[in-house]
Amino acid sequence: MEPPTAASTRRGPSSPQHNTSTSTLAFDQHFTSTAKGILLLSEIVCGMLVWILVGGTDYFHLPALSWVMFVAIVFWILTVCLFIIYLTRAHYRLPQIPWTTLSVCFDCSATALYLVTAVVDALSVNQAIRGRHNYNCWAASAFFAFLTTLCYAASSWLSLHAWKNSEEEQ
């Protein structure tokens, strides 16, 4: 064995140590089988159907449907991000973020805004001619908007329950 050289053992203020260890995010195989995982997947699929069904029409003629698109796309993107965070267990690596409080705020605001969106979407169906492409797509998107609202409401209930339990533990 060769003795270490002076350059490799010298540590001074001019040469800072860098942590070169590589770490990967853990993949939680069982997250998608939990209630939270199933609800997040349902929110992603139903929310995606809402904005795809509205986006495939001439929605820009009705300002109300622009609101539907805005809410559907924003919450879809945020839900996908949250799903990835939970799936990769990244929330364990960021303990300074109050995840239960964040989840309660996100799910409750998503429920309220999606409820308004679903009502606006359903009322906008009357602006189309029955049996035409816009009518069918808007009616289907209204159905999925209400279904997405139910998913977010169930997530809100789970989040509030988890938040209540975490507050009692402290």
Tab-separated table of C-alpha atoms in Angstrom, residues 27-168:
chain	number	residue	atom	x	y	z
A	27	PHE	CA	-39.667	4.865	-4.583
A	28	ASP	CA	-42.632	3.912	-2.418
A	29	GLN	CA	-44.103	0.854	-4.108
A	30	HIS	CA	-47.123	0.741	-1.820
A	31	PHE	CA	-48.119	4.415	-1.988
A	32	THR	CA	-50.423	3.866	-4.959
A	33	SER	CA	-52.381	1.279	-2.982
A	34	THR	CA	-53.065	3.644	-0.060
A	35	ALA	CA	-56.182	5.792	0.123
A	36	LYS	CA	-54.136	8.961	-0.423
A	37	GLY	CA	-52.362	7.452	-3.443
A	38	ILE	CA	-55.592	6.190	-5.015
A	39	LEU	CA	-57.246	9.580	-4.522
A	40	LEU	CA	-54.284	11.445	-6.007
A	41	LEU	CA	-54.312	9.160	-9.048
A	42	SER	CA	-58.070	9.655	-9.395
A	43	GLU	CA	-57.636	13.433	-9.178
A	44	ILE	CA	-54.936	13.302	-11.852
A	45	VAL	CA	-56.981	11.168	-14.263
A	46	CYS	CA	-60.315	12.969	-13.768
A	47	GLY	CA	-58.689	16.408	-13.771
A	48	MET	CA	-56.861	15.569	-16.972
A	49	LEU	CA	-60.119	14.485	-18.577
A	50	VAL	CA	-61.699	17.824	-17.606
A	51	TRP	CA	-59.077	19.950	-19.324
A	52	ILE	CA	-58.730	17.622	-22.320
A	53	LEU	CA	-62.476	17.583	-22.943
A	54	VAL	CA	-62.764	21.371	-22.640
A	55	GLY	CA	-59.506	22.024	-24.489
A	56	GLY	CA	-60.675	20.014	-27.491
A	57	THR	CA	-63.499	22.473	-28.142
A	58	ASP	CA	-63.959	26.150	-28.941
A	59	TYR	CA	-63.944	27.030	-25.245
A	60	PHE	CA	-62.259	30.404	-25.759
A	61	HIS	CA	-65.584	31.905	-26.933
A	62	LEU	CA	-66.920	31.535	-23.389
A	63	PRO	CA	-64.908	33.253	-20.627
A	64	ALA	CA	-66.422	30.889	-18.056
A	65	LEU	CA	-64.769	27.923	-19.750
A	66	SER	CA	-61.437	29.738	-19.713
A	67	TRP	CA	-61.828	29.729	-15.917
A	68	VAL	CA	-62.531	25.984	-16.052
A	69	MET	CA	-59.363	25.445	-18.068
A	70	PHE	CA	-57.293	27.582	-15.697
A	71	VAL	CA	-58.437	25.762	-12.559
A	72	ALA	CA	-58.232	22.317	-14.162
A	73	ILE	CA	-54.703	22.785	-15.518
A	74	VAL	CA	-53.272	24.515	-12.429
A	75	PHE	CA	-54.590	21.906	-10.016
A	76	TRP	CA	-53.652	19.070	-12.357
A	77	ILE	CA	-50.032	20.261	-12.468
A	78	LEU	CA	-49.913	20.779	-8.695
A	79	THR	CA	-51.490	17.372	-8.057
A	80	VAL	CA	-48.979	15.646	-10.338
A	81	CYS	CA	-46.137	17.383	-8.461
A	82	LEU	CA	-47.598	16.362	-5.097
A	83	PHE	CA	-48.043	12.789	-6.319
A	84	ILE	CA	-44.390	12.627	-7.394
A	85	ILE	CA	-43.273	14.079	-4.054
A	86	TYR	CA	-45.218	11.431	-2.121
A	87	LEU	CA	-44.312	8.611	-4.510
A	88	THR	CA	-40.583	9.317	-4.240
A	89	ARG	CA	-40.812	10.013	-0.491
A	90	ALA	CA	-39.267	13.430	-1.034
A	91	HIS	CA	-41.482	14.790	1.727
A	92	TYR	CA	-39.369	12.873	4.250
A	93	ARG	CA	-36.261	14.678	2.986
A	94	LEU	CA	-37.848	18.085	3.578
A	95	PRO	CA	-39.005	17.929	7.211
A	96	GLN	CA	-38.991	21.727	7.557
A	97	ILE	CA	-42.134	21.893	5.367
A	98	PRO	CA	-45.327	21.151	7.324
A	99	TRP	CA	-46.665	18.587	4.856
A	100	THR	CA	-49.896	17.829	6.699
A	101	THR	CA	-50.808	21.522	6.885
A	102	LEU	CA	-49.817	22.008	3.262
A	103	SER	CA	-51.951	19.043	2.247
A	104	VAL	CA	-54.966	20.373	4.168
A	105	CYS	CA	-54.645	23.823	2.554
A	106	PHE	CA	-54.120	22.383	-0.922
A	107	ASP	CA	-56.945	19.845	-0.773
A	108	CYS	CA	-59.487	22.235	0.777
A	109	SER	CA	-58.715	24.997	-1.717
A	110	ALA	CA	-58.844	22.501	-4.586
A	111	THR	CA	-62.223	21.251	-3.360
A	112	ALA	CA	-63.687	24.759	-3.135
A	113	LEU	CA	-62.325	25.941	-6.485
A	114	TYR	CA	-63.221	22.721	-8.278
A	115	LEU	CA	-66.776	22.914	-6.929
A	116	VAL	CA	-67.132	26.398	-8.420
A	117	THR	CA	-65.497	25.146	-11.608
A	118	ALA	CA	-67.836	22.163	-11.883
A	119	VAL	CA	-70.894	24.394	-11.475
A	120	VAL	CA	-69.568	26.878	-14.060
A	121	ASP	CA	-68.788	24.006	-16.408
A	122	ALA	CA	-72.267	22.524	-15.998
A	123	LEU	CA	-73.948	25.892	-16.576
A	124	SER	CA	-71.850	26.449	-19.710
A	125	VAL	CA	-73.217	23.300	-21.333
A	126	ASN	CA	-76.415	25.224	-22.163
A	127	GLN	CA	-74.386	27.523	-24.427
A	128	ALA	CA	-73.803	24.687	-26.889
A	129	ILE	CA	-76.215	23.031	-29.285
A	130	ARG	CA	-77.409	19.648	-28.023
A	131	GLY	CA	-75.831	16.693	-29.829
A	132	ARG	CA	-72.900	18.653	-31.230
A	133	HIS	CA	-69.230	18.142	-30.404
A	134	ASN	CA	-68.999	21.087	-27.970
A	135	TYR	CA	-72.136	20.014	-26.127
A	136	ASN	CA	-70.982	16.419	-25.662
A	137	CYS	CA	-67.480	17.418	-24.551
A	138	TRP	CA	-68.705	20.107	-22.163
A	139	ALA	CA	-71.294	17.774	-20.638
A	140	ALA	CA	-68.654	15.084	-20.128
A	141	SER	CA	-66.196	17.598	-18.684
A	142	ALA	CA	-68.860	18.819	-16.239
A	143	PHE	CA	-69.385	15.223	-15.088
A	144	PHE	CA	-65.657	14.715	-14.581
A	145	ALA	CA	-65.341	18.100	-12.864
A	146	PHE	CA	-67.917	16.997	-10.273
A	147	LEU	CA	-66.130	13.640	-9.943
A	148	THR	CA	-62.813	15.459	-9.427
A	149	THR	CA	-64.486	17.636	-6.798
A	150	LEU	CA	-65.548	14.500	-4.935
A	151	CYS	CA	-61.989	13.147	-5.084
A	152	TYR	CA	-60.579	16.394	-3.707
A	153	ALA	CA	-63.267	16.431	-0.993
A	154	ALA	CA	-62.259	12.908	0.063
A	155	SER	CA	-58.595	13.973	0.061
A	156	SER	CA	-59.544	16.979	2.181
A	157	TRP	CA	-61.216	14.707	4.695
A	158	LEU	CA	-58.147	12.438	4.847
A	159	SER	CA	-55.819	15.434	5.144
A	160	LEU	CA	-57.911	17.017	7.903
A	161	HIS	CA	-57.958	13.706	9.745
A	162	ALA	CA	-54.149	13.353	9.443
A	163	TRP	CA	-53.669	16.992	10.474
A	164	LYS	CA	-55.889	16.517	13.537
A	165	ASN	CA	-53.923	13.414	14.554
A	166	SER	CA	-50.581	15.178	14.086
A	167	GLU	CA	-51.767	18.127	16.202
A	168	GLU	CA	-52.850	15.776	19.010
